[in-house]
Short mmCIF file of C-alpha atoms in Angstrom, two decimals:
data_model
loop_
_atom_site.label_atom_id
_atom_site.label_comp_id
_atom_site.label_asym_id
_atom_site.label_seq_id
_atom_site.Cartn_x
_atom_site.Cartn_y
_atom_site.Cartn_z
CA UNK A 21 -4.30 95.82 -13.31
CA UNK A 22 -5.62 92.25 -13.09
CA UNK A 23 -6.19 92.70 -9.34
CA UNK A 24 -8.24 95.86 -9.96
CA UNK A 25 -10.36 94.08 -12.58
CA UNK A 26 -11.00 91.15 -10.23
CA UNK A 27 -11.88 93.55 -7.40
CA UNK A 28 -14.37 95.46 -9.54
CA UNK A 29 -15.86 92.21 -10.86
CA UNK A 30 -16.28 90.97 -7.29
CA UNK A 31 -18.06 94.23 -6.44
CA UNK A 32 -20.48 93.82 -9.35
CA UNK A 33 -21.24 90.19 -8.50
CA UNK A 34 -21.57 90.74 -4.77
CA UNK A 35 -23.81 93.82 -4.77
CA UNK A 36 -25.71 92.70 -7.86
CA UNK A 37 -26.51 89.34 -6.30
CA UNK A 38 -27.43 91.03 -3.02
CA UNK A 39 -29.95 93.24 -4.83
CA UNK A 40 -31.32 90.27 -6.78
CA UNK A 41 -31.67 88.08 -3.69
CA UNK A 42 -33.28 90.87 -1.69
CA UNK A 43 -35.79 91.61 -4.45
CA UNK A 44 -36.66 87.99 -5.22
CA UNK A 45 -36.43 86.16 -1.90
CA UNK A 46 -36.72 88.62 0.99
CA UNK A 47 -40.46 88.98 1.47
CA UNK A 48 -42.06 90.36 4.60
CA UNK A 49 -45.50 88.80 5.24
CA UNK A 50 -48.38 91.23 4.76
CA UNK A 51 -49.59 90.26 8.23
CA UNK A 52 -46.42 91.65 9.83
CA UNK A 53 -47.15 94.32 12.44
CA UNK A 54 -43.74 95.89 12.06
CA UNK A 55 -44.40 99.49 11.12
CA UNK A 56 -42.08 99.87 8.14
CA UNK A 57 -43.45 97.20 5.85
CA UNK A 58 -46.12 98.48 3.51
CA UNK A 59 -45.73 96.98 0.01
CA UNK A 60 -46.00 100.47 -1.54
CA UNK A 61 -42.64 101.47 -3.00
CA UNK A 62 -41.25 97.96 -2.87
CA UNK A 63 -37.53 97.64 -2.18
CA UNK A 64 -36.93 101.07 -3.70
CA UNK A 65 -38.18 102.74 -0.54
CA UNK A 66 -35.03 101.72 1.35
CA UNK A 67 -31.87 103.80 1.09
CA UNK A 68 -29.90 100.61 1.73
CA UNK A 69 -31.33 99.01 -1.40
CA UNK A 70 -30.94 102.14 -3.52
CA UNK A 71 -27.34 102.40 -2.39
CA UNK A 72 -26.68 98.75 -3.23
CA UNK A 73 -28.04 99.39 -6.73
CA UNK A 74 -25.77 102.43 -6.97
CA UNK A 75 -22.74 100.39 -5.88
CA UNK A 76 -23.59 97.71 -8.46
CA UNK A 77 -23.78 100.36 -11.18
CA UNK A 78 -20.56 102.00 -10.02
CA UNK A 79 -18.54 98.80 -9.97
CA UNK A 80 -19.97 97.83 -13.37
CA UNK A 81 -18.87 101.19 -14.81
CA UNK A 82 -15.46 100.73 -13.16
CA UNK A 83 -15.14 97.28 -14.72
CA UNK A 84 -15.95 98.62 -18.18
CA UNK A 85 -13.49 101.47 -17.62
CA UNK A 86 -10.79 98.90 -16.72
CA UNK A 87 -11.32 97.30 -20.12
CA UNK A 88 -11.91 100.20 -22.52
CA UNK A 89 -10.94 103.27 -20.48
CA UNK A 90 -7.97 104.17 -18.31
CA UNK A 91 -7.09 104.27 -14.62
CA UNK A 92 -3.93 106.31 -15.10
CA UNK A 93 -3.60 109.95 -14.02
CA UNK A 94 -4.27 112.08 -17.07
CA UNK A 95 -4.40 115.87 -17.37
CA UNK A 96 -6.85 115.86 -20.25
CA UNK A 97 -8.63 113.72 -22.78
CA UNK A 98 -9.93 111.16 -20.30
CA UNK A 99 -12.63 108.88 -21.75
CA UNK A 100 -16.20 109.82 -20.84
CA UNK A 101 -16.64 106.61 -18.86
CA UNK A 102 -13.62 107.53 -16.71
CA UNK A 103 -15.06 110.99 -16.00
CA UNK A 104 -18.43 109.45 -15.09
CA UNK A 105 -16.67 106.95 -12.82
CA UNK A 106 -14.74 109.65 -10.98
CA UNK A 107 -17.75 111.90 -10.42
CA UNK A 108 -20.04 109.01 -9.47
CA UNK A 109 -17.67 107.67 -6.83
CA UNK A 110 -16.75 111.03 -5.38
CA UNK A 111 -20.23 112.55 -5.25
CA UNK A 112 -22.44 109.56 -4.50
CA UNK A 113 -20.92 106.10 -4.17
CA UNK A 114 -18.40 106.84 -1.43
CA UNK A 115 -20.34 109.23 0.85
CA UNK A 116 -23.59 107.26 0.57
CA UNK A 117 -21.98 103.90 1.28
CA UNK A 118 -20.22 105.26 4.38
CA UNK A 119 -23.42 107.05 5.43
CA UNK A 120 -25.55 103.92 5.09
CA UNK A 121 -23.02 101.77 6.94
CA UNK A 122 -22.33 104.17 9.82
CA UNK A 123 -25.93 105.24 10.41
CA UNK A 124 -27.24 101.68 10.22
CA UNK A 125 -24.74 100.21 12.67
CA UNK A 126 -24.89 103.32 14.88
CA UNK A 127 -28.67 103.07 15.30
CA UNK A 128 -28.40 99.27 15.52
CA UNK A 129 -25.98 99.61 18.45
CA UNK A 130 -28.37 101.93 20.31
CA UNK A 131 -31.60 100.03 19.60
CA UNK A 132 -31.83 97.64 16.69
CA UNK A 133 -35.64 97.73 16.83
CA UNK A 134 -35.43 101.26 15.39
CA UNK A 135 -33.66 100.10 12.23
CA UNK A 136 -33.83 96.28 11.80
CA UNK A 137 -36.29 94.65 14.22
CA UNK A 138 -35.48 91.14 15.44
CA UNK A 139 -38.73 89.95 13.88
CA UNK A 140 -37.03 90.30 10.48
CA UNK A 141 -34.15 87.93 11.21
CA UNK A 142 -36.18 85.06 9.76
CA UNK A 143 -36.56 86.92 6.45
CA UNK A 144 -33.39 89.03 6.12
CA UNK A 145 -30.33 86.73 6.38
CA UNK A 146 -27.21 87.80 8.23
CA UNK A 147 -24.97 87.50 5.15
CA UNK A 148 -27.23 89.86 3.21
CA UNK A 149 -27.22 92.32 6.09
CA UNK A 150 -23.42 92.44 5.93
CA UNK A 151 -23.37 92.78 2.15
CA UNK A 152 -25.74 95.74 2.34
CA UNK A 153 -24.40 97.45 5.46
CA UNK A 154 -20.81 96.32 6.05
CA UNK A 155 -19.20 95.33 2.76
CA UNK A 156 -20.30 98.56 1.10
CA UNK A 157 -18.03 100.43 3.53
CA UNK A 158 -15.12 98.02 3.11
CA UNK A 159 -15.32 98.05 -0.70
CA UNK A 160 -15.63 101.83 -0.88
CA UNK A 161 -12.53 102.37 1.27
CA UNK A 162 -10.54 99.80 -0.72
CA UNK A 163 -11.67 101.44 -3.96
CA UNK A 164 -10.53 104.85 -2.75
CA UNK A 165 -7.02 103.67 -1.86
CA UNK A 166 -6.47 101.46 -4.92
CA UNK A 167 -7.79 103.61 -7.81
CA UNK A 168 -6.70 107.16 -8.61
CA UNK A 169 -9.38 109.74 -9.31
CA UNK A 170 -9.75 113.49 -9.56
CA UNK A 171 -12.52 114.78 -7.33
CA UNK A 172 -14.94 117.23 -8.97
CA UNK A 173 -15.47 120.70 -7.50
CA UNK A 174 -17.31 120.75 -4.19
CA UNK A 175 -20.09 122.76 -5.80
CA UNK A 176 -20.70 120.03 -8.38
CA UNK A 177 -20.33 117.13 -5.97
CA UNK A 178 -22.41 118.55 -3.13
CA UNK A 179 -25.11 119.64 -5.58
CA UNK A 180 -25.44 116.05 -6.82
CA UNK A 181 -25.31 114.59 -3.33
CA UNK A 182 -27.73 117.14 -1.86
CA UNK A 183 -30.18 116.64 -4.73
CA UNK A 184 -30.12 112.89 -4.21
CA UNK A 185 -30.76 113.21 -0.47
CA UNK A 186 -33.57 115.76 -1.02
CA UNK A 187 -35.26 113.47 -3.54
CA UNK A 188 -35.04 110.58 -1.10
CA UNK A 189 -36.55 112.59 1.76
CA UNK A 190 -39.42 113.62 -0.54
CA UNK A 191 -39.84 109.98 -1.58
CA UNK A 192 -40.16 108.64 1.98
CA UNK A 193 -42.76 111.32 2.72
CA UNK A 194 -44.72 110.33 -0.38
CA UNK A 195 -44.70 106.78 0.98
CA UNK A 196 -45.78 107.97 4.45
CA UNK A 197 -48.68 110.09 3.19
CA UNK A 198 -49.76 107.27 0.88
CA UNK A 199 -49.59 104.46 3.45
CA UNK A 200 -49.57 106.08 6.88
CA UNK A 201 -46.39 104.23 7.88
CA UNK A 202 -42.76 105.33 7.96
CA UNK A 203 -40.10 103.49 6.00
CA UNK A 204 -37.87 103.39 9.10
CA UNK A 205 -39.23 102.73 12.62
CA UNK A 206 -37.02 105.48 14.07
CA UNK A 207 -39.11 108.11 12.27
CA UNK A 208 -42.24 106.93 14.05
CA UNK A 209 -40.80 107.80 17.49
CA UNK A 210 -39.78 111.34 16.48
CA UNK A 211 -42.12 114.33 16.32
CA UNK A 212 -41.98 116.67 13.34
CA UNK A 213 -39.40 119.12 14.77
CA UNK A 214 -37.12 116.21 15.70
CA UNK A 215 -37.61 114.65 12.27
CA UNK A 216 -36.50 117.89 10.63
CA UNK A 217 -33.46 117.98 12.91
CA UNK A 218 -32.78 114.33 12.04
CA UNK A 219 -32.92 115.15 8.30
CA UNK A 220 -30.63 118.15 8.70
CA UNK A 221 -28.19 116.12 10.79
CA UNK A 222 -28.21 113.36 8.15
CA UNK A 223 -27.59 115.89 5.36
CA UNK A 224 -24.73 117.45 7.31
CA UNK A 225 -23.28 114.01 8.03
CA UNK A 226 -23.35 112.79 4.44
CA UNK A 227 -21.82 116.07 3.21
CA UNK A 228 -19.16 115.74 5.90
CA UNK A 229 -18.45 112.22 4.68
CA UNK A 230 -17.91 113.61 1.18
CA UNK A 231 -15.30 116.02 2.59
CA UNK A 232 -13.64 113.15 4.49
CA UNK A 233 -13.48 111.15 1.24
CA UNK A 234 -12.00 114.16 -0.53
CA UNK A 235 -9.34 114.54 2.17
CA UNK A 236 -8.56 110.83 2.15
CA UNK A 237 -8.17 110.95 -1.63
CA UNK A 238 -5.75 113.88 -1.31
CA UNK A 239 -3.77 112.04 1.37
CA UNK A 240 -3.46 108.84 -0.66
CA UNK A 241 -3.10 110.35 -4.13
CA UNK A 242 -1.60 113.78 -3.38
CA UNK A 243 1.44 113.43 -5.65
CA UNK A 244 -0.63 112.19 -8.60
CA UNK A 245 -3.18 114.99 -8.09
CA UNK A 246 -0.44 117.64 -8.14
CA UNK A 247 1.07 116.18 -11.31
CA UNK A 248 -2.34 116.11 -12.99
CA UNK A 249 -3.11 119.72 -12.00
CA UNK A 250 0.30 120.88 -13.21
CA UNK A 251 -0.15 119.01 -16.49
CA UNK A 252 -3.54 120.65 -17.01
CA UNK A 253 -2.11 124.11 -16.39
CA UNK A 254 0.75 123.54 -18.84
CA UNK A 255 -1.63 122.34 -21.54
CA UNK A 256 -3.93 125.35 -20.99
CA UNK A 257 -0.96 127.63 -21.65
#
């Protein structure tokens, strides 16, 4: 139990400090010619930053649950904070963290200028890059294998995840039509049909990552899930 508390505390401190440092100290000069850097929207225009905020909130909720809630399998009567924790991780925190990490490093490997131009190295430190794009994946996987949870129904989870992604796509278009620049350089080299395909591919990928998380959870926690389901059925009778 102590190890879980320390792990969740480390998650809060790491991602919280990353968000703070990024907001306070990572400033792109207004004279930069890099396409993605209009001040409109601030840091909240980046999915990476939004995800880091989400991870901070998730690990904070997990830490509070460690103290006043429960991490044990339970067929019924789980505290509200435990139910929020389970749904938040399953529907958003896990698939988004894996999505951000895999898409960032995938595009980076092909052509880093499309996602994090070299001109930003002087402003965006390497350690912060790894906190935002590498550690989120590592911490999410560790969280999945060390803490039991019941996944919500796919309808509930995919509705939350799809709504979040739709809102973000709308948001980046609001920014584009307001400023004339795309949040991510890769969008500037795609025409509209390819952008739509890119959005659909991204939606399919993040939903697929949810299913992968669901399957991984079943593989790791299968026995506990079966006991919880059986306990729920007995209580209902």
